[in-house]
Each structure stands twice: as structure tokens, then as C-alpha cells.
Amino acid sequence: MTSELLYTIEQNLRKAAFFKDISDKSRKALAEICIPKNINKKQILFTEGETGHSIYFCVSGNIQLYKTTGEGREIVIKTIKPGEIFAEVILFEESKYPVSALSLAAGQVYVIPKKQIFCLLNNEDFRNDFISMLMKKQRYLANQIKYLTLHDVEERLFLFLKEQYGRQKEIKPSLSKKDIAAAIGTTPESLSRLLMRLKQENKLKWEEKIIKINPTVWQNLD
């Protein structure tokens, strides 16, 4: 790995909320075992039941984690955005991936081999940093449950758009309506009904590939 590539990986890890508080030494050690992988839209990264060989860090694009029921129906568990890790469950709880991972847009991930992480965990300083990171991930998941409980679908839609694209008047979404519906914990049908109502209320219009948002929406969101 070139020094330039290593520096880029370190900087990407540094910008991620999940890794920002670990020591420079631990961050560099982690960067050294990251394998950059470019991914295409609708590319499968791993499938449910497959032996877990690596965890992943999303650099760009979006990754959908989903489970398949016995009837063949897919249930979306989470939509991963840049700066998040996923599949870390294979490190301590599962030997196989409990979900499948599908890229919703072209982007890049860092593949972090399980064996290499275990080697780093032999170092006490890295082990303490890594456990701290996992605890933060658990708190994040708890906050997500709270988010789904306390906010209605309309609020979740605008919070999602703000988190993904910022407070913009016009947004060109990289995700489909189906993917956004899954990300905010609702069905495509419910999202369609919501979009019709928001259009009638002059809050939001989704025309072709552009979302137009009334600026007052962001003010009311506060």
C-alpha cells in the first residue's frame, strides 16, 4: 500500500463519527489492513448465511442490509450511509453473516479482514479503542429505535433527507423511492401516499428525479 493511499484511508476513517475518537496509532493500524473495493449499483457484497470473512466500512454510496423470509420476502434491516461500519457482528457473535448486503448506488467500501482485526486486538491499546467504538455503535442503534418510535413518517422522511443531503431546496436523490421508504421504516405504498399529501400541502414535490422542498419545512423541523 502506498503512503498516499494509506493517508487517504486514514483521513476517511478520521472523518467518520465512529472512528473520530480513537487514537492516531489505532487509526493508522486499522487503515493499514483496509482493502479499498469499488462497488457497482445493485452489487451483492455478501449474502445471508455466508461465512463471515470481513467487516466493512462504507466510504461512498449506500448499502442496504436485508433478510429473506422463508416465503422469499425481503425485509430491510438498515440502510448504511458513508462513514458507517457494518457486518461487525461476525467478530464476536456470529460466524456467518446474519443478513445480505446490497449496494444501492455505485461507491466504495473498505474491506477489513476478520483475521487481521483479531491480530490487532492482541494489542491492548487497540483493543480498548475498538471496544469503545462498538459501544458507540450500540448507542447509535438504541437511538435509531428511539427515532423510529418518536417520529412519524413525515418527520422521518425530512430527517433522513437532511442527514443524507443537507438542508437543500432541491435534491437529486441517489436512492429510489423504494430504497428511501425502507430507510425510514415504511412501505413504498405509504411513502407514495405521504408524497401526494406533501405535494398538496406545498411542502415537497418529487418530480422525475428532483425533490423540491419548501424552505419553511427546515425551519419547522427545528
Coordinates of N, CA and C in Angstrom, one line a residue:
M1 N 0.8 -1.2 0.0 CA 0.0 0.0 0.0 C 0.9 1.2 0.0
T2 N 0.6 2.2 -0.9 CA 1.4 3.4 -1.0 C 1.1 4.3 0.2
S3 N 2.0 5.2 0.5 CA 1.8 6.1 1.6 C 0.6 7.1 1.3
E4 N 0.4 7.4 0.0 CA -0.7 8.3 -0.4 C -2.0 7.6 -0.1
L5 N -2.1 6.3 -0.5 CA -3.4 5.6 -0.3 C -3.6 5.4 1.2
L6 N -2.6 5.1 2.0 CA -2.7 5.0 3.4 C -3.2 6.2 4.1
Y7 N -2.7 7.4 3.6 CA -3.1 8.7 4.1 C -4.6 8.9 3.8
T8 N -5.0 8.6 2.6 CA -6.4 8.8 2.2 C -7.4 7.9 3.1
I9 N -7.0 6.7 3.3 CA -7.8 5.8 4.1 C -7.9 6.4 5.6
E10 N -6.7 6.8 6.1 CA -6.7 7.4 7.5 C -7.7 8.6 7.5
Q11 N -7.6 9.4 6.5 CA -8.5 10.6 6.6 C -9.9 10.3 6.5
N12 N -10.3 9.3 5.7 CA -11.7 8.8 5.6 C -12.2 8.3 6.9
L13 N -11.3 7.5 7.6 CA -11.6 7.0 8.9 C -11.8 8.1 9.9
R14 N -10.9 9.1 9.8 CA -11.0 10.2 10.8 C -12.2 11.0 10.7
K15 N -12.8 11.1 9.4 CA -14.0 11.9 9.2 C -15.2 11.2 9.7
A16 N -15.2 9.9 9.9 CA -16.3 9.1 10.3 C -16.5 9.3 11.8
A17 N -17.7 9.6 12.2 CA -18.1 9.8 13.6 C -17.6 8.5 14.4
F18 N -17.8 7.4 13.9 CA -17.5 6.1 14.6 C -16.0 6.0 15.0
F19 N -15.1 6.6 14.2 CA -13.7 6.4 14.4 C -13.0 7.7 14.9
K20 N -13.7 8.8 15.0 CA -13.1 10.1 15.3 C -12.3 10.1 16.6
D21 N -12.8 9.4 17.6 CA -12.2 9.5 18.9 C -11.1 8.5 19.2
I22 N -10.8 7.6 18.3 CA -9.8 6.6 18.6 C -8.4 7.3 18.4
S23 N -7.4 6.7 18.9 CA -6.0 7.3 18.9 C -5.5 7.3 17.4
D24 N -4.6 8.1 17.1 CA -4.0 8.2 15.8 C -3.3 6.8 15.5
K25 N -2.7 6.3 16.6 CA -1.9 5.0 16.4 C -2.9 3.9 16.0
S26 N -4.1 3.8 16.7 CA -5.0 2.8 16.4 C -5.7 3.0 15.0
R27 N -5.9 4.3 14.7 CA -6.5 4.6 13.4 C -5.5 4.2 12.2
K28 N -4.2 4.4 12.4 CA -3.3 4.1 11.4 C -3.2 2.5 11.3
A29 N -3.2 1.8 12.4 CA -3.2 0.4 12.4 C -4.4 -0.2 11.6
L30 N -5.5 0.4 11.9 CA -6.7 0.0 11.2 C -6.7 0.3 9.7
A31 N -6.2 1.4 9.3 CA -6.0 1.8 7.9 C -5.1 0.9 7.2
E32 N -4.1 0.4 7.8 CA -3.2 -0.5 7.2 C -3.7 -1.8 6.7
I33 N -4.9 -2.2 7.4 CA -5.5 -3.5 7.0 C -6.7 -3.3 6.1
C34 N -7.1 -2.1 5.8 CA -8.3 -1.8 5.0 C -7.9 -2.1 3.5
I35 N -8.9 -2.8 2.9 CA -8.7 -3.1 1.4 C -9.8 -2.3 0.7
P36 N -9.4 -1.2 -0.1 CA -10.4 -0.5 -0.8 C -11.0 -1.4 -1.9
K37 N -12.4 -1.2 -2.0 CA -13.1 -2.0 -3.1 C -14.2 -1.1 -3.7
N38 N -14.1 -0.9 -5.0 CA -15.1 -0.2 -5.7 C -16.3 -1.1 -6.0
I39 N -17.5 -0.6 -5.8 CA -18.7 -1.4 -6.0 C -19.6 -0.7 -7.0
N40 N -20.4 -1.6 -7.7 CA -21.4 -1.1 -8.7 C -22.7 -1.1 -8.0
K41 N -23.6 -0.4 -8.7 CA -25.0 -0.3 -8.2 C -25.6 -1.7 -8.3
K42 N -26.4 -2.1 -7.3 CA -27.0 -3.4 -7.2 C -26.0 -4.6 -7.1
Q43 N -24.8 -4.3 -6.6 CA -23.9 -5.4 -6.4 C -24.0 -6.0 -5.0
I44 N -24.0 -7.3 -5.0 CA -24.1 -8.0 -3.7 C -22.7 -8.1 -3.1
L45 N -22.6 -7.6 -1.8 CA -21.3 -7.7 -1.1 C -21.2 -9.0 -0.4
F46 N -22.2 -9.5 0.2 CA -22.3 -10.8 0.9 C -23.7 -11.2 1.0
T47 N -23.9 -12.5 1.3 CA -25.3 -13.0 1.4 C -25.5 -13.6 2.8
E48 N -26.8 -13.6 3.2 CA -27.2 -14.2 4.5 C -26.8 -15.6 4.5
G49 N -26.1 -16.0 5.6 CA -25.7 -17.4 5.8 C -24.3 -17.7 5.3
E50 N -23.7 -16.8 4.6 CA -22.3 -16.9 4.1 C -21.3 -16.8 5.2
T51 N -20.2 -17.6 5.2 CA -19.2 -17.5 6.2 C -18.6 -16.1 6.3
G52 N -18.6 -15.4 7.4 CA -18.2 -14.1 7.6 C -16.6 -14.0 7.6
H53 N -16.1 -13.4 6.6 CA -14.6 -13.3 6.5 C -14.1 -11.8 6.7
S54 N -15.0 -10.8 6.6 CA -14.6 -9.4 6.8 C -15.8 -8.6 7.3
I55 N -15.4 -7.5 7.9 CA -16.3 -6.4 8.2 C -16.1 -5.3 7.2
Y56 N -17.0 -4.3 7.1 CA -16.9 -3.4 6.0 C -17.1 -1.9 6.5
F57 N -16.5 -1.0 5.8 CA -16.6 0.4 6.1 C -17.1 1.1 4.8
C58 N -18.2 1.8 4.9 CA -18.8 2.4 3.7 C -18.1 3.8 3.5
V59 N -17.4 3.9 2.4 CA -16.7 5.2 2.0 C -17.7 6.1 1.3
S60 N -18.3 5.5 0.3 CA -19.3 6.3 -0.5 C -20.4 5.4 -1.0
G61 N -21.5 6.0 -1.4 CA -22.6 5.2 -1.8 C -23.5 4.8 -0.6
N62 N -24.4 3.9 -0.8 CA -25.3 3.4 0.2 C -25.5 1.9 0.1
I63 N -25.5 1.2 1.3 CA -25.6 -0.2 1.3 C -26.9 -0.6 2.1
Q64 N -27.7 -1.5 1.5 CA -28.9 -2.0 2.1 C -28.6 -3.3 2.7
L65 N -28.9 -3.5 4.0 CA -28.9 -4.7 4.7 C -30.3 -5.3 4.8
Y66 N -30.4 -6.6 4.4 CA -31.8 -7.1 4.4 C -31.7 -8.6 4.7
K67 N -32.9 -9.1 5.2 CA -33.0 -10.6 5.5 C -34.1 -11.1 4.6
T68 N -34.0 -12.4 4.3 CA -35.0 -13.0 3.4 C -35.8 -14.0 4.2
T69 N -37.2 -13.9 4.2 CA -38.0 -14.7 4.9 C -38.2 -16.1 4.2
G70 N -38.8 -17.0 4.9 CA -39.0 -18.4 4.4 C -39.8 -18.3 3.1
E71 N -40.7 -17.3 3.0 CA -41.5 -17.1 1.8 C -40.8 -16.4 0.7
G72 N -39.6 -16.0 0.9 CA -38.8 -15.3 -0.1 C -39.0 -13.8 -0.1
R73 N -39.6 -13.3 0.9 CA -39.8 -11.8 1.0 C -38.6 -11.2 1.7
E74 N -38.2 -10.1 1.1 CA -37.0 -9.4 1.7 C -37.4 -8.3 2.7
I75 N -36.8 -8.3 3.8 CA -37.1 -7.3 4.9 C -35.9 -6.5 5.1
V76 N -36.0 -5.2 4.9 CA -34.8 -4.3 5.0 C -34.6 -4.1 6.5
I77 N -33.3 -4.3 6.9 CA -32.9 -4.1 8.3 C -32.4 -2.7 8.5
K78 N -31.5 -2.2 7.6 CA -30.9 -0.9 7.7 C -30.3 -0.5 6.4
T79 N -30.3 0.8 6.2 CA -29.6 1.4 5.0 C -28.3 2.1 5.5
I80 N -27.2 1.6 5.1 CA -25.9 2.1 5.6 C -25.5 3.3 4.7
K81 N -25.0 4.3 5.4 CA -24.5 5.5 4.7 C -23.0 5.7 4.8
P82 N -22.4 6.6 4.0 CA -20.9 6.8 4.2 C -20.5 7.1 5.6
G83 N -19.4 6.5 6.0 CA -18.9 6.7 7.4 C -19.3 5.7 8.4
E84 N -20.1 4.7 8.0 CA -20.6 3.7 8.9 C -19.9 2.3 8.6
I85 N -19.7 1.5 9.7 CA -19.2 0.2 9.5 C -20.4 -0.8 9.6
F86 N -20.3 -1.9 9.0 CA -21.3 -2.9 9.1 C -20.8 -4.3 9.0
A87 N -21.6 -5.3 9.4 CA -21.2 -6.7 9.5 C -20.2 -7.0 10.6
E88 N -20.1 -6.1 11.6 CA -19.2 -6.3 12.7 C -19.6 -7.4 13.6
V89 N -20.9 -7.9 13.5 CA -21.4 -8.9 14.3 C -20.6 -10.2 14.2
I90 N -20.0 -10.4 13.0 CA -19.2 -11.7 12.8 C -18.0 -11.8 13.7
L91 N -17.6 -10.7 14.3 CA -16.4 -10.7 15.1 C -16.6 -11.4 16.4
F92 N -17.7 -11.3 17.0 CA -17.9 -11.9 18.3 C -19.2 -12.7 18.5
E93 N -20.2 -12.5 17.7 CA -21.5 -13.2 17.9 C -21.8 -14.2 16.9
E94 N -21.5 -14.0 15.6 CA -21.9 -14.9 14.6 C -20.7 -15.3 13.7
S95 N -20.6 -16.5 13.2 CA -19.6 -16.9 12.3 C -20.0 -16.7 10.9
K96 N -21.3 -16.5 10.7 CA -21.9 -16.3 9.4 C -22.6 -14.9 9.3
Y97 N -22.7 -14.4 8.2 CA -23.4 -13.1 8.0 C -24.9 -13.3 8.3
P98 N -25.5 -12.6 9.2 CA -27.0 -12.8 9.5 C -27.9 -12.1 8.5
V99 N -27.3 -11.3 7.6 CA -28.1 -10.5 6.6 C -27.3 -10.5 5.3
S100 N -28.0 -10.1 4.3 CA -27.3 -9.8 3.0 C -27.1 -8.4 2.8
A101 N -26.1 -8.0 2.0 CA -25.7 -6.6 1.8 C -25.7 -6.3 0.3
L102 N -26.5 -5.3 -0.1 CA -26.7 -4.9 -1.5 C -26.4 -3.4 -1.7
S103 N -25.5 -3.1 -2.6 CA -25.2 -1.7 -2.9 C -26.4 -1.0 -3.6
L104 N -26.8 0.1 -3.1 CA -27.9 0.8 -3.8 C -27.4 1.8 -4.8
A105 N -26.1 2.1 -4.8 CA -25.5 3.1 -5.7 C -24.1 2.7 -5.8
A106 N -23.5 3.1 -6.9 CA -22.0 2.9 -7.1 C -21.3 3.6 -6.0
G107 N -20.2 3.1 -5.5 CA -19.4 3.7 -4.5 C -18.2 2.9 -4.2
Q108 N -17.8 3.1 -2.9 CA -16.6 2.3 -2.5 C -16.7 1.9 -1.0
V109 N -16.2 0.8 -0.7 CA -16.1 0.3 0.7 C -14.7 -0.1 1.0
Y110 N -14.4 -0.1 2.3 CA -13.1 -0.7 2.7 C -13.5 -2.1 3.3
V111 N -12.9 -3.1 2.8 CA -13.0 -4.5 3.3 C -11.9 -4.7 4.4
I112 N -12.4 -5.1 5.6 CA -11.4 -5.2 6.7 C -11.5 -6.7 7.2
P113 N -10.5 -7.4 6.8 CA -10.5 -8.9 7.1 C -10.5 -9.2 8.6
K114 N -11.4 -10.2 8.9 CA -11.6 -10.6 10.3 C -10.3 -11.1 11.0
K115 N -9.5 -11.8 10.3 CA -8.3 -12.4 10.8 C -7.3 -11.2 11.2
Q116 N -7.3 -10.2 10.4 CA -6.4 -9.1 10.6 C -6.8 -8.3 11.8
I117 N -8.1 -8.2 12.0 CA -8.6 -7.4 13.2 C -8.3 -8.2 14.4
F118 N -8.4 -9.5 14.4 CA -8.1 -10.3 15.6 C -6.6 -10.2 16.0
C119 N -5.8 -10.0 15.0 CA -4.3 -9.8 15.2 C -4.1 -8.5 16.0
L120 N -4.9 -7.4 15.5 CA -4.7 -6.1 16.1 C -5.3 -6.1 17.5
L121 N -6.3 -6.9 17.8 CA -6.9 -7.0 19.1 C -6.0 -7.5 20.2
N122 N -4.9 -8.1 19.8 CA -3.9 -8.6 20.7 C -3.2 -7.5 21.4
N123 N -3.3 -6.3 20.7 CA -2.7 -5.1 21.3 C -3.7 -4.4 22.2
E124 N -3.3 -4.2 23.5 CA -4.3 -3.7 24.5 C -4.9 -2.3 24.1
D125 N -4.0 -1.4 23.6 CA -4.5 -0.1 23.3 C -5.5 -0.1 22.2
F126 N -5.2 -0.9 21.1 CA -6.2 -1.0 20.0 C -7.5 -1.7 20.5
R127 N -7.3 -2.7 21.3 CA -8.5 -3.5 21.8 C -9.4 -2.5 22.6
N128 N -8.9 -1.7 23.5 CA -9.7 -0.7 24.2 C -10.4 0.3 23.3
D129 N -9.7 0.7 22.3 CA -10.3 1.7 21.3 C -11.4 1.0 20.5
F130 N -11.2 -0.2 20.2 CA -12.2 -1.0 19.3 C -13.4 -1.3 20.1
I131 N -13.2 -1.7 21.4 CA -14.4 -1.9 22.2 C -15.2 -0.7 22.4
S132 N -14.5 0.5 22.6 CA -15.2 1.7 22.8 C -16.0 2.1 21.5
M133 N -15.5 1.8 20.3 CA -16.2 2.0 19.1 C -17.5 1.2 19.0
L134 N -17.4 -0.1 19.4 CA -18.5 -1.0 19.4 C -19.6 -0.5 20.3
M135 N -19.2 0.0 21.5 CA -20.2 0.6 22.4 C -20.9 1.7 21.9
K136 N -20.2 2.6 21.1 CA -20.8 3.7 20.5 C -21.8 3.3 19.4
K137 N -21.5 2.2 18.7 CA -22.4 1.6 17.7 C -23.7 1.1 18.4
Q138 N -23.6 0.5 19.5 CA -24.8 0.1 20.2 C -25.6 1.2 20.6
R139 N -25.0 2.3 21.1 CA -25.8 3.5 21.5 C -26.5 4.1 20.3
Y140 N -25.8 4.1 19.1 CA -26.4 4.6 17.9 C -27.6 3.8 17.5
L141 N -27.6 2.4 17.6 CA -28.7 1.6 17.3 C -29.9 1.8 18.3
A142 N -29.5 2.1 19.5 CA -30.6 2.4 20.5 C -31.3 3.7 20.1
N143 N -30.5 4.7 19.7 CA -31.0 6.0 19.2 C -31.9 5.8 18.0
Q144 N -31.5 4.9 17.1 CA -32.4 4.6 15.9 C -33.7 4.0 16.3
I145 N -33.8 3.2 17.3 CA -35.0 2.7 17.8 C -35.9 3.8 18.3
K146 N -35.3 4.7 19.1 CA -36.0 5.8 19.6 C -36.5 6.7 18.5
Y147 N -35.6 6.9 17.5 CA -36.0 7.7 16.3 C -37.3 7.2 15.6
L148 N -37.3 5.8 15.5 CA -38.5 5.2 14.8 C -39.7 5.3 15.7
T149 N -39.5 5.3 17.0 CA -40.6 5.4 17.9 C -41.2 6.7 18.1
L150 N -40.4 7.8 18.2 CA -40.8 9.1 18.5 C -41.3 9.9 17.3
H151 N -40.8 9.6 16.1 CA -41.1 10.5 14.9 C -42.1 9.8 14.0
D152 N -43.0 10.5 13.4 CA -43.9 9.9 12.5 C -43.2 9.8 11.1
V153 N -43.9 9.3 10.1 CA -43.2 9.0 8.8 C -42.8 10.3 8.2
E154 N -43.6 11.3 8.2 CA -43.3 12.6 7.6 C -42.0 13.2 8.2
E155 N -41.9 13.2 9.6 CA -40.7 13.7 10.2 C -39.5 12.8 9.9
R156 N -39.7 11.5 9.8 CA -38.5 10.6 9.5 C -38.0 10.9 8.1
L157 N -39.0 11.2 7.1 CA -38.6 11.5 5.8 C -37.7 12.7 5.7
F158 N -38.1 13.8 6.4 CA -37.3 15.0 6.3 C -36.0 14.9 7.1
L159 N -36.0 14.2 8.2 CA -34.8 14.0 8.9 C -33.8 13.2 8.1
F160 N -34.3 12.2 7.4 CA -33.4 11.4 6.5 C -32.8 12.2 5.4
L161 N -33.7 13.0 4.8 CA -33.2 13.9 3.7 C -32.2 14.9 4.2
K162 N -32.4 15.4 5.4 CA -31.4 16.4 5.9 C -30.1 15.7 6.2
E163 N -30.2 14.5 6.8 CA -29.0 13.8 7.1 C -28.2 13.4 5.9
Q164 N -28.9 13.0 4.8 CA -28.2 12.5 3.6 C -27.7 13.6 2.7
Y165 N -28.5 14.7 2.6 CA -28.2 15.7 1.6 C -28.1 17.1 2.1
G166 N -28.4 17.3 3.4 CA -28.4 18.7 3.9 C -29.7 19.4 3.7
R167 N -29.8 20.7 4.2 CA -31.0 21.5 4.1 C -31.0 22.2 2.7
Q168 N -31.4 21.4 1.7 CA -31.4 21.9 0.3 C -32.8 22.2 -0.1
K169 N -32.9 23.2 -1.0 CA -34.2 23.5 -1.7 C -34.5 22.4 -2.7
E170 N -33.5 22.0 -3.4 CA -33.6 20.9 -4.4 C -32.6 19.8 -4.2
I171 N -33.1 18.6 -4.3 CA -32.2 17.5 -4.1 C -32.4 16.5 -5.2
K172 N -31.2 16.0 -5.7 CA -31.3 14.9 -6.7 C -30.9 13.6 -6.0
P173 N -31.9 12.9 -5.5 CA -31.6 11.7 -4.7 C -30.8 10.6 -5.4
S174 N -29.9 10.0 -4.7 CA -29.2 8.9 -5.3 C -29.9 7.5 -5.0
L175 N -31.0 7.6 -4.2 CA -31.7 6.4 -3.9 C -33.1 6.5 -4.5
S176 N -33.7 5.3 -4.8 CA -35.0 5.2 -5.3 C -36.0 5.4 -4.2
K177 N -37.3 5.6 -4.6 CA -38.4 5.8 -3.6 C -38.5 4.6 -2.7
K178 N -38.3 3.4 -3.4 CA -38.4 2.1 -2.6 C -37.3 2.1 -1.6
D179 N -36.1 2.5 -1.9 CA -35.0 2.4 -1.0 C -35.2 3.4 0.1
I180 N -35.7 4.6 -0.2 CA -35.9 5.6 0.8 C -37.0 5.2 1.8
A181 N -38.0 4.5 1.3 CA -39.1 4.0 2.1 C -38.5 3.0 3.1
A182 N -37.6 2.1 2.6 CA -37.0 1.2 3.5 C -36.2 1.8 4.6
A183 N -35.4 2.9 4.2 CA -34.5 3.6 5.1 C -35.2 4.3 6.2
I184 N -36.5 4.7 6.0 CA -37.2 5.4 7.0 C -38.2 4.5 7.7
G185 N -38.2 3.3 7.4 CA -39.0 2.3 8.1 C -40.5 2.3 7.7
T186 N -40.8 2.5 6.4 CA -42.2 2.4 6.0 C -42.2 1.7 4.7
T187 N -43.4 1.5 4.1 CA -43.6 0.8 2.9 C -43.6 1.8 1.7
P188 N -43.3 1.3 0.5 CA -43.4 2.2 -0.7 C -44.7 2.8 -0.9
E189 N -45.8 2.0 -0.6 CA -47.2 2.5 -0.7 C -47.4 3.6 0.2
S190 N -47.0 3.5 1.5 CA -47.2 4.6 2.5 C -46.4 5.8 2.1
L191 N -45.2 5.6 1.6 CA -44.4 6.8 1.1 C -45.1 7.5 0.0
S192 N -45.7 6.7 -1.0 CA -46.4 7.4 -2.1 C -47.5 8.2 -1.6
R193 N -48.3 7.7 -0.6 CA -49.4 8.5 -0.1 C -48.9 9.7 0.6
L194 N -47.8 9.6 1.3 CA -47.2 10.7 2.0 C -46.8 11.8 1.0
L195 N -46.1 11.4 -0.1 CA -45.6 12.3 -1.1 C -46.8 13.1 -1.7
M196 N -47.9 12.4 -1.9 CA -49.1 13.0 -2.5 C -49.6 14.1 -1.5
R197 N -49.6 13.8 -0.3 CA -50.1 14.7 0.7 C -49.2 15.9 0.9
L198 N -47.9 15.7 0.9 CA -46.9 16.8 1.0 C -47.0 17.7 -0.2
K199 N -47.3 17.1 -1.4 CA -47.4 18.0 -2.6 C -48.6 18.9 -2.5
Q200 N -49.7 18.3 -2.0 CA -50.9 19.1 -1.8 C -50.7 20.2 -0.8
E201 N -49.9 19.9 0.2 CA -49.7 20.9 1.3 C -48.5 21.8 0.9
N202 N -48.0 21.7 -0.3 CA -46.9 22.6 -0.8 C -45.7 22.5 0.1
K203 N -45.4 21.3 0.6 CA -44.2 21.1 1.4 C -43.0 20.5 0.6
L204 N -43.4 19.5 -0.3 CA -42.4 18.8 -1.0 C -43.0 18.3 -2.3
K205 N -42.2 18.4 -3.4 CA -42.6 17.8 -4.7 C -41.5 17.0 -5.2
W206 N -41.8 15.7 -5.6 CA -40.9 14.8 -6.2 C -41.2 14.6 -7.6
E207 N -40.6 15.4 -8.5 CA -40.9 15.4 -9.9 C -39.7 14.8 -10.7
E208 N -40.0 13.7 -11.3 CA -39.0 12.9 -12.1 C -37.8 12.6 -11.1
K209 N -36.6 13.2 -11.3 CA -35.5 12.8 -10.5 C -35.1 13.9 -9.5
I210 N -36.0 14.9 -9.3 CA -35.7 16.1 -8.5 C -36.7 16.2 -7.3
I211 N -36.2 16.4 -6.1 CA -37.1 16.6 -5.0 C -37.0 18.1 -4.7
K212 N -38.1 18.8 -4.7 CA -38.1 20.2 -4.4 C -38.8 20.4 -3.0
I213 N -38.1 21.1 -2.1 CA -38.6 21.3 -0.7 C -38.8 22.7 -0.4
N214 N -40.0 23.0 0.2 CA -40.3 24.3 0.6 C -39.4 24.7 1.8
P215 N -38.6 25.8 1.8 CA -37.7 26.1 2.8 C -38.3 26.2 4.2
T216 N -39.6 26.5 4.3 CA -40.2 26.5 5.6 C -40.2 25.2 6.3
V217 N -40.1 24.1 5.6 CA -40.0 22.8 6.2 C -38.9 22.6 7.1
W218 N -37.7 23.1 6.7 CA -36.5 23.0 7.5 C -36.6 23.9 8.8
Q219 N -37.3 25.0 8.7 CA -37.5 25.9 9.8 C -38.4 25.2 10.8
N220 N -39.5 24.6 10.3 CA -40.4 23.9 11.2 C -39.8 22.6 11.8
L221 N -38.9 22.0 11.1 CA -38.2 20.8 11.6 C -37.5 21.1 12.9
D222 N -37.0 22.3 13.1 CA -36.2 22.6 14.3 C -37.2 22.8 15.5

